[in-house]
CSV table of N, CA and C and ligand atoms in Angstrom, one decimal:
chain,number,residue,atom,x,y,z
A,1,MET,N,112.3,87.9,92.6
A,1,MET,CA,112.6,89.1,92.1
A,1,MET,C,111.0,89.9,92.7
A,2,LYS,N,111.3,91.0,93.1
A,2,LYS,CA,110.1,91.5,93.5
A,2,LYS,C,109.9,93.2,92.9
A,3,ILE,N,108.8,93.4,92.4
A,3,ILE,CA,109.0,94.6,91.2
A,3,ILE,C,107.4,95.4,92.1
A,4,ALA,N,108.3,96.7,91.9
A,4,ALA,CA,107.1,97.7,92.3
A,4,ALA,C,106.2,98.2,90.8
A,5,ILE,N,104.5,98.0,91.0
A,5,ILE,CA,104.3,98.5,89.7
A,5,ILE,C,103.0,99.9,90.6
A,6,GLY,N,103.0,101.0,89.7
A,6,GLY,CA,102.4,101.7,89.2
A,6,GLY,C,102.0,102.5,88.0
A,7,SER,N,101.1,103.3,88.3
A,7,SER,CA,100.0,103.4,86.9
A,7,SER,C,98.5,104.6,87.5
A,8,ASP,N,98.3,105.6,86.5
A,8,ASP,CA,97.6,106.7,86.6
A,8,ASP,C,96.4,105.9,85.6
A,9,HIS,N,95.4,106.6,85.5
A,9,HIS,CA,93.9,106.3,85.0
A,9,HIS,C,94.2,105.6,83.7
A,10,ALA,N,95.0,106.4,82.9
A,10,ALA,CA,95.2,105.6,81.6
A,10,ALA,C,96.0,104.8,81.2
A,11,GLY,N,96.4,104.3,82.4
A,11,GLY,CA,97.5,103.3,82.5
A,11,GLY,C,96.7,101.9,83.2
A,12,TYR,N,95.9,102.2,83.9
A,12,TYR,CA,95.4,101.0,84.6
A,12,TYR,C,94.6,100.1,84.1
A,13,GLU,N,94.4,99.7,82.9
A,13,GLU,CA,93.8,98.9,82.7
A,13,GLU,C,94.8,97.8,82.4
A,14,LEU,N,96.3,98.5,81.6
A,14,LEU,CA,96.9,97.2,80.9
A,14,LEU,C,98.1,97.4,82.9
A,15,LYS,N,98.0,98.3,83.9
A,15,LYS,CA,98.2,97.7,84.9
A,15,LYS,C,97.7,96.4,85.2
A,16,GLU,N,96.6,96.3,85.3
A,16,GLU,CA,95.4,95.0,85.6
A,16,GLU,C,96.0,93.4,84.9
A,17,GLU,N,96.6,93.4,83.5
A,17,GLU,CA,96.9,92.8,83.0
A,17,GLU,C,97.5,92.4,83.2
A,18,LEU,N,98.7,93.6,83.8
A,18,LEU,CA,100.5,92.8,84.2
A,18,LEU,C,100.8,92.1,85.3
A,19,LYS,N,99.6,92.3,86.3
A,19,LYS,CA,99.8,92.1,87.7
A,19,LYS,C,99.6,90.5,87.4
A,20,LYS,N,98.4,90.3,86.0
A,20,LYS,CA,97.9,88.4,86.2
A,20,LYS,C,99.4,88.0,85.4
A,21,TRP,N,100.4,88.7,84.3
A,21,TRP,CA,101.7,87.9,84.1
A,21,TRP,C,102.0,87.8,85.0
A,22,LEU,N,102.4,88.8,86.0
A,22,LEU,CA,103.6,89.0,86.7
A,22,LEU,C,103.4,87.0,87.9
A,23,GLU,N,101.2,87.2,88.4
A,23,GLU,CA,101.4,85.9,89.0
A,23,GLU,C,101.5,84.9,87.8
A,24,GLU,N,101.2,85.0,86.9
A,24,GLU,CA,102.1,83.6,85.8
A,24,GLU,C,103.4,83.2,86.1
A,25,TRP,N,104.0,84.3,86.3
A,25,TRP,CA,105.2,83.9,86.2
A,25,TRP,C,106.6,84.0,87.1
A,26,GLY,N,105.4,83.9,88.6
A,26,GLY,CA,105.7,83.4,89.8
A,26,GLY,C,106.6,85.0,90.5
A,27,ILE,N,106.5,85.6,89.4
A,27,ILE,CA,106.6,86.8,90.0
A,27,ILE,C,106.1,87.7,91.1
A,28,SER,N,106.9,88.1,92.7
A,28,SER,CA,106.1,89.1,93.1
A,28,SER,C,106.2,90.6,93.5
A,29,TYR,N,105.4,91.3,93.5
A,29,TYR,CA,104.9,92.3,92.9
A,29,TYR,C,104.0,93.2,94.4
A,30,HIS,N,104.8,94.4,94.0
A,30,HIS,CA,103.7,95.4,95.2
A,30,HIS,C,103.1,96.4,93.8
A,31,ASP,N,101.3,96.5,94.3
A,31,ASP,CA,101.1,97.9,93.5
A,31,ASP,C,101.1,99.1,94.4
A,32,PHE,N,101.3,100.1,93.8
A,32,PHE,CA,101.3,101.2,94.3
A,32,PHE,C,100.4,102.3,94.1
A,33,GLY,N,99.2,101.5,92.8
A,33,GLY,CA,98.4,102.4,92.9
A,33,GLY,C,98.4,103.0,91.5
A,34,THR,N,97.3,103.4,90.9
A,34,THR,CA,96.1,104.2,91.2
A,34,THR,C,95.4,102.8,90.8
A,35,TYR,N,94.5,102.6,91.7
A,35,TYR,CA,93.2,101.2,92.2
A,35,TYR,C,92.2,101.5,91.6
A,36,SER,N,91.7,102.0,90.2
A,36,SER,CA,90.3,102.3,89.9
A,36,SER,C,90.7,103.0,88.6
A,37,PRO,N,89.8,103.2,87.6
A,37,PRO,CA,90.0,103.7,86.3
A,37,PRO,C,89.5,105.2,86.6
A,38,GLU,N,89.4,106.1,87.8
A,38,GLU,CA,89.3,107.1,88.4
A,38,GLU,C,90.3,107.9,87.9
A,39,ARG,N,90.2,109.2,87.3
A,39,ARG,CA,91.5,110.3,86.6
A,39,ARG,C,92.1,109.8,88.4
A,40,ALA,N,93.5,110.1,87.9
A,40,ALA,CA,94.7,110.0,88.7
A,40,ALA,C,95.5,110.8,87.6
A,41,ASP,N,96.8,111.2,88.8
A,41,ASP,CA,97.9,112.3,88.3
A,41,ASP,C,99.3,111.2,88.6
A,42,TYR,N,100.2,111.5,87.3
A,42,TYR,CA,100.8,110.5,86.7
A,42,TYR,C,102.0,110.5,87.7
A,43,PRO,N,102.3,111.5,88.0
A,43,PRO,CA,103.7,111.7,88.9
A,43,PRO,C,103.6,111.2,90.3
A,44,ASP,N,102.8,111.7,90.9
A,44,ASP,CA,102.1,110.7,92.3
A,44,ASP,C,102.7,109.1,92.1
A,45,TYR,N,101.9,108.3,91.4
A,45,TYR,CA,102.4,107.2,91.4
A,45,TYR,C,104.0,106.8,90.7
A,46,ALA,N,104.3,107.3,89.8
A,46,ALA,CA,106.3,107.4,89.5
A,46,ALA,C,106.8,107.8,90.3
A,47,ILE,N,106.3,109.0,91.1
A,47,ILE,CA,107.7,109.1,92.5
A,47,ILE,C,107.5,108.1,93.6
A,48,LEU,N,106.5,107.5,94.3
A,48,LEU,CA,106.2,106.5,94.9
A,48,LEU,C,106.9,105.2,94.7
A,49,VAL,N,106.4,105.4,93.5
A,49,VAL,CA,107.4,103.3,92.6
A,49,VAL,C,109.0,104.0,92.3
A,50,ALA,N,109.0,105.1,92.2
A,50,ALA,CA,110.9,105.3,91.6
A,50,ALA,C,111.2,105.5,93.4
A,51,LYS,N,111.1,106.2,94.6
A,51,LYS,CA,111.5,106.1,95.6
A,51,LYS,C,111.7,104.6,95.5
A,52,ALA,N,110.3,103.8,96.0
A,52,ALA,CA,110.6,102.0,96.4
A,52,ALA,C,111.6,101.6,96.1
A,53,VAL,N,112.2,101.8,94.5
A,53,VAL,CA,113.3,101.6,93.9
A,53,VAL,C,114.3,101.7,94.5
A,54,ALA,N,114.6,103.1,94.5
A,54,ALA,CA,115.4,103.8,94.6
A,54,ALA,C,116.3,103.5,95.9
A,55,LYS,N,115.2,103.4,97.2
A,55,LYS,CA,115.5,102.6,98.8
A,55,LYS,C,116.1,101.2,98.7
A,56,GLY,N,115.4,100.7,97.2
A,56,GLY,CA,116.0,99.0,97.5
A,56,GLY,C,115.0,98.3,97.6
A,57,GLY,N,114.2,98.7,98.3
A,57,GLY,CA,113.8,97.6,98.2
A,57,GLY,C,112.9,96.6,97.3
A,58,PHE,N,112.8,96.9,96.1
A,58,PHE,CA,112.7,96.2,94.7
A,58,PHE,C,113.5,96.2,93.7
A,59,ASP,N,113.6,95.4,93.7
A,59,ASP,CA,114.4,95.3,92.3
A,59,ASP,C,113.9,95.6,91.4
A,60,LYS,N,113.2,96.0,90.7
A,60,LYS,CA,112.8,96.5,89.6
A,60,LYS,C,111.5,97.4,89.6
A,61,GLY,N,110.9,98.8,88.7
A,61,GLY,CA,109.3,98.6,89.2
A,61,GLY,C,109.3,99.1,87.0
A,62,ILE,N,108.1,98.3,87.4
A,62,ILE,CA,107.0,99.0,85.8
A,62,ILE,C,106.1,100.3,86.1
A,63,LEU,N,106.2,101.3,85.0
A,63,LEU,CA,105.1,102.4,85.2
A,63,LEU,C,104.3,102.5,84.3
A,64,ILE,N,103.0,102.8,84.3
A,64,ILE,CA,102.5,102.9,83.0
A,64,ILE,C,101.5,104.4,83.2
A,65,CYS,N,101.2,104.9,82.1
A,65,CYS,CA,100.7,105.8,82.0
A,65,CYS,C,99.8,106.0,80.4
A,66,GLY,N,99.5,106.6,79.5
A,66,GLY,CA,98.6,107.0,78.4
A,66,GLY,C,100.1,106.5,77.9
A,67,THR,N,100.9,107.5,77.6
A,67,THR,CA,102.4,106.7,76.7
A,67,THR,C,103.3,106.6,77.1
A,68,GLY,N,103.2,106.3,78.7
A,68,GLY,CA,104.8,106.2,78.8
A,68,GLY,C,105.2,107.4,79.2
A,69,ILE,N,105.6,108.6,78.6
A,69,ILE,CA,106.7,109.8,78.5
A,69,ILE,C,106.3,110.4,80.0
A,70,GLY,N,105.5,110.9,80.8
A,70,GLY,CA,105.1,111.5,82.2
A,70,GLY,C,105.9,110.4,82.9
A,71,MET,N,104.8,109.1,82.9
A,71,MET,CA,106.1,108.2,83.9
A,71,MET,C,107.7,108.5,84.0
A,72,SER,N,108.0,108.4,82.9
A,72,SER,CA,109.1,108.5,82.8
A,72,SER,C,110.3,109.7,82.7
A,73,ILE,N,109.6,110.7,82.6
A,73,ILE,CA,109.7,111.8,83.2
A,73,ILE,C,110.3,112.0,84.4
A,74,VAL,N,108.9,111.5,85.1
A,74,VAL,CA,109.1,112.3,86.6
A,74,VAL,C,110.0,110.9,87.2
A,75,ALA,N,110.1,109.5,87.2
A,75,ALA,CA,110.4,108.8,87.8
A,75,ALA,C,112.3,108.8,87.2
A,76,ASN,N,112.8,109.6,86.0
A,76,ASN,CA,114.1,110.2,86.5
A,76,ASN,C,114.6,111.1,86.7
A,77,LYS,N,113.4,111.7,87.6
A,77,LYS,CA,114.3,113.3,88.2
A,77,LYS,C,114.7,112.2,89.9
A,78,VAL,N,114.0,111.0,90.4
A,78,VAL,CA,115.0,110.2,91.3
A,78,VAL,C,115.8,109.4,91.2
A,79,LYS,N,116.8,110.4,91.8
A,79,LYS,CA,118.2,109.8,91.9
A,79,LYS,C,118.6,108.3,92.4
A,80,GLY,N,119.4,107.8,91.4
A,80,GLY,CA,119.2,106.1,91.0
A,80,GLY,C,118.2,105.3,90.2
A,81,ILE,N,117.5,106.0,90.0
A,81,ILE,CA,116.7,105.8,88.5
A,81,ILE,C,116.8,106.0,87.3
A,82,ARG,N,117.1,104.6,87.0
A,82,ARG,CA,117.1,104.5,84.9
A,82,ARG,C,116.0,104.2,84.1
A,83,ALA,N,114.9,104.9,84.2
A,83,ALA,CA,113.7,104.3,84.0
A,83,ALA,C,113.4,104.5,82.0
A,84,ALA,N,113.0,103.6,81.2
A,84,ALA,CA,113.2,103.3,79.9
A,84,ALA,C,112.3,103.2,79.5
A,85,LEU,N,111.7,104.3,78.5
A,85,LEU,CA,110.2,104.2,77.5
A,85,LEU,C,110.2,103.1,77.1
A,86,CYS,N,109.9,102.2,76.8
A,86,CYS,CA,109.9,101.1,75.9
A,86,CYS,C,108.7,100.7,75.1
A,87,ARG,N,108.6,101.0,73.8
A,87,ARG,CA,107.5,100.3,72.7
A,87,ARG,C,107.7,99.0,71.9
A,88,ASP,N,108.7,98.3,72.2
A,88,ASP,CA,108.8,97.0,71.7
A,88,ASP,C,110.0,96.3,72.5
A,89,PRO,N,110.0,94.9,71.7
A,89,PRO,CA,111.0,94.3,72.9
A,89,PRO,C,112.4,94.2,72.6
A,90,TYR,N,113.1,95.4,71.1
A,90,TYR,CA,114.2,95.7,71.0
A,90,TYR,C,114.6,96.9,72.0
A,91,GLU,N,113.8,97.8,72.4
A,91,GLU,CA,114.1,98.4,72.9
A,91,GLU,C,114.1,98.0,74.7
A,92,ALA,N,113.2,97.0,75.2
A,92,ALA,CA,113.2,96.5,76.5
A,92,ALA,C,115.1,96.0,76.5
A,93,LYS,N,114.8,95.2,75.5
A,93,LYS,CA,116.2,94.4,75.6
A,93,LYS,C,117.5,95.3,75.9
A,94,MET,N,118.0,96.4,74.9
A,94,MET,CA,118.6,96.7,74.8
A,94,MET,C,118.4,98.4,76.2
A,95,SER,N,117.8,98.7,76.5
A,95,SER,CA,117.1,99.1,78.3
A,95,SER,C,118.0,98.6,79.2
A,96,ARG,N,118.3,96.8,79.2
A,96,ARG,CA,118.4,96.4,80.4
A,96,ARG,C,120.4,96.0,80.0
A,97,GLU,N,120.6,95.6,78.8
A,97,GLU,CA,122.1,95.2,78.6
A,97,GLU,C,122.7,96.6,78.3
A,98,HIS,N,122.4,97.8,77.7
A,98,HIS,CA,123.3,98.6,78.3
A,98,HIS,C,123.2,100.1,78.9
A,99,ASN,N,121.7,100.2,79.5
A,99,ASN,CA,121.4,101.0,80.5
A,99,ASN,C,121.2,100.4,81.2
A,100,ASP,N,121.4,99.4,82.1
A,100,ASP,CA,120.4,98.7,82.8
A,100,ASP,C,119.8,99.3,83.8
A,101,ALA,N,118.6,99.9,82.7
A,101,ALA,CA,116.8,100.6,83.6
A,101,ALA,C,116.5,99.9,84.5
A,102,ASN,N,116.3,100.4,86.1
A,102,ASN,CA,114.9,99.5,86.7
A,102,ASN,C,114.5,100.1,87.1
A,103,ILE,N,113.6,101.2,85.7
A,103,ILE,CA,112.3,100.8,85.8
A,103,ILE,C,111.3,101.2,83.9
A,104,LEU,N,111.0,100.1,83.7
A,104,LEU,CA,110.6,100.3,82.9
A,104,LEU,C,109.2,101.1,82.6
A,105,ALA,N,109.0,101.8,81.5
A,105,ALA,CA,107.7,102.5,80.8
A,105,ALA,C,106.9,102.4,80.0
A,106,LEU,N,105.6,102.1,80.2
A,106,LEU,CA,104.9,101.5,79.3
A,106,LEU,C,104.0,102.3,79.1
A,107,GLY,N,103.3,102.8,77.6
A,107,GLY,CA,102.0,104.0,77.4
A,107,GLY,C,100.8,102.7,77.1
A,108,GLY,N,100.1,102.9,78.4
A,108,GLY,CA,99.2,101.8,78.4
A,108,GLY,C,97.5,102.7,76.7
A,109,ARG,N,98.0,103.7,76.1
A,109,ARG,CA,96.9,103.8,75.2
A,109,ARG,C,98.0,103.6,74.1
A,110,ILE,N,99.6,103.0,74.3
A,110,ILE,CA,100.5,102.8,72.8
A,110,ILE,C,99.9,101.7,72.4
A,111,LEU,N,100.1,100.6,73.5
A,111,LEU,CA,100.7,99.6,73.4
A,111,LEU,C,99.2,98.6,73.5
A,112,GLY,N,99.3,97.0,72.5
A,112,GLY,CA,98.1,96.2,72.3
A,112,GLY,C,98.7,95.4,73.7
A,113,LYS,N,98.3,94.7,74.2
A,113,LYS,CA,98.5,94.2,75.4
A,113,LYS,C,99.2,92.5,75.0
A,114,ASP,N,99.3,92.4,74.0
A,114,ASP,CA,100.3,91.3,73.6
A,114,ASP,C,101.8,91.6,73.8
A,115,LEU,N,101.8,92.7,72.9
A,115,LEU,CA,103.2,94.0,72.5
A,115,LEU,C,103.6,93.7,74.2
A,116,ALA,N,102.9,94.4,74.8
A,116,ALA,CA,103.1,95.3,76.1
A,116,ALA,C,103.6,93.4,76.8
A,117,LYS,N,103.1,92.6,76.7
A,117,LYS,CA,103.4,91.1,77.2
A,117,LYS,C,104.5,91.0,77.0
A,118,GLU,N,104.8,90.9,75.4
A,118,GLU,CA,106.1,90.6,75.1
A,118,GLU,C,107.5,91.2,75.9
A,119,ILE,N,107.2,92.9,75.7
A,119,ILE,CA,108.2,93.6,76.8
A,119,ILE,C,108.4,93.4,77.6
A,120,VAL,N,107.4,93.3,78.2
A,120,VAL,CA,107.6,92.8,79.8
A,120,VAL,C,108.3,92.0,80.4
A,121,LYS,N,107.9,91.1,79.5
A,121,LYS,CA,108.8,89.2,79.4
A,121,LYS,C,110.9,89.7,79.3
A,122,VAL,N,110.9,90.4,77.8
A,122,VAL,CA,111.9,90.3,77.8
A,122,VAL,C,112.5,91.2,78.6
A,123,TRP,N,112.4,91.7,79.2
A,123,TRP,CA,112.8,93.5,80.0
A,123,TRP,C,113.0,93.2,81.5
A,124,LEU,N,112.0,91.8,82.0
A,124,LEU,CA,112.6,91.4,82.8
A,124,LEU,C,113.5,90.4,83.2
A,125,SER,N,113.9,89.5,81.5
A,125,SER,CA,114.5,88.4,82.0
A,125,SER,C,115.9,88.7,81.5
A,126,THR,N,116.3,89.8,80.9
A,126,THR,CA,117.4,89.9,80.6
A,126,THR,C,119.0,90.7,81.6
A,127,GLU,N,119.7,90.1,81.7
A,127,GLU,CA,120.6,91.0,82.3
A,127,GLU,C,121.4,92.2,81.9
A,128,PHE,N,121.5,93.0,82.6
A,128,PHE,CA,123.1,94.3,82.4
A,128,PHE,C,124.3,93.6,81.8
A,129,SER,N,124.6,94.1,80.4
A,129,SER,CA,125.8,93.8,80.1
A,129,SER,C,127.2,94.0,81.0
A,130,GLY,N,127.5,94.9,81.4
A,130,GLY,CA,128.4,95.6,82.5
A,130,GLY,C,129.3,96.0,81.2
A,131,GLY,N,130.8,95.8,81.7
A,131,GLY,CA,131.7,96.2,80.8
A,131,GLY,C,131.5,97.9,80.0
A,132,ARG,N,131.7,97.6,79.1
A,132,ARG,CA,131.6,99.6,78.8
A,132,ARG,C,130.6,100.2,79.3
A,133,HIS,N,129.5,99.8,79.3
A,133,HIS,CA,128.4,100.0,79.8
A,133,HIS,C,128.1,100.8,81.4
A,134,LYS,N,128.8,99.7,81.5
A,134,LYS,CA,129.2,100.3,83.5
A,134,LYS,C,129.9,100.9,83.5
A,135,LEU,N,130.7,101.7,83.1
A,135,LEU,CA,131.4,102.8,83.0
A,135,LEU,C,130.6,104.1,82.6
A,136,ARG,N,129.4,104.5,81.7
A,136,ARG,CA,129.3,104.9,80.8
A,136,ARG,C,128.0,105.4,82.1
A,137,ILE,N,127.1,104.0,83.0
A,137,ILE,CA,126.3,104.1,84.3
A,137,ILE,C,127.2,104.9,85.4
A,138,GLN,N,128.2,104.3,85.7
A,138,GLN,CA,129.0,105.2,86.3
A,138,GLN,C,129.0,107.0,86.3
A,139,LYS,N,129.2,107.2,85.6
A,139,LYS,CA,129.2,108.9,84.7
A,139,LYS,C,128.0,109.3,85.3
A,140,ILE,N,126.9,108.8,85.0
A,140,ILE,CA,125.0,108.9,85.0
A,140,ILE,C,125.5,108.7,86.9
A,141,LEU,N,126.3,108.0,87.7
A,141,LEU,CA,125.8,108.4,88.8
A,141,LEU,C,126.8,108.9,89.6
A,142,LYS,N,127.8,109.8,89.3
A,142,LYS,CA,129.0,110.4,89.5
A,142,LYS,C,128.0,112.1,89.3
A,143,TYR,N,128.1,112.2,88.0
A,143,TYR,CA,126.9,113.2,87.9
A,143,TYR,C,125.6,113.7,89.0
A,144,GLU,N,124.7,112.2,89.6
A,144,GLU,CA,123.5,112.9,90.4
A,144,GLU,C,124.6,112.7,91.9
A,145,GLU,N,125.6,112.6,91.6
A,145,GLU,CA,126.1,112.5,93.3
A,145,GLU,C,127.0,114.7,93.3
A,146,GLU,N,127.5,114.8,92.1
A,146,GLU,CA,127.6,116.3,92.0
A,146,GLU,C,126.6,116.9,92.3
A,147,LEU,N,125.5,116.6,92.1
A,147,LEU,CA,124.2,117.6,91.7
A,147,LEU,C,123.5,117.3,93.5
A,148,ALA,N,123.8,116.7,94.3
A,148,ALA,CA,123.3,116.6,95.6
A,148,ALA,C,124.5,117.1,96.5
B,201,RB5,C1,96.4,111.1,80.8
B,201,RB5,O1,96.1,111.6,80.0
B,201,RB5,C2,97.8,111.2,80.5
B,201,RB5,O2,98.4,112.8,80.4
B,201,RB5,C3,98.9,110.8,81.2
B,201,RB5,O3,98.2,109.4,81.3
B,201,RB5,C4,100.9,110.1,80.1
B,201,RB5,O4,100.1,110.0,79.0
B,201,RB5,C5,101.1,111.6,80.8
B,201,RB5,O5,102.4,111.5,80.4
């Protein structure tokens, strides 16, 4: 599994923690930045990560800003991306099982580190359920095709 990750300044600290967890779990990643706690604009990183995931070079992506809201808004504008803003492990589980989310958005100013770690762990280890949920995803994909 290969993960694309990115953050703005407000998510930088949590992104650095996330890198340690991924290493601990033996999961490879590419860090698209930001590379310091200096002020940075979340759309720049959301677009980089979302495009990398949509192109198929990565299995999933994780984006972190202050609330996770900006990252999820931007990532969901990229065709093929289903970004889910999750604040607890249940949302993380459901976003994979029901929505086949391919990007996880997190709020670095909202979540404690232990909770964030649990959310990431659950999100990365939960499979899409398919079945009736697949039909719903197909409707999203069909709409994206109509927009193109
Ligand atoms: C940065 O101050 C903050 O606006 C950003 O990290 C994010 O929370 C936006 O949604």
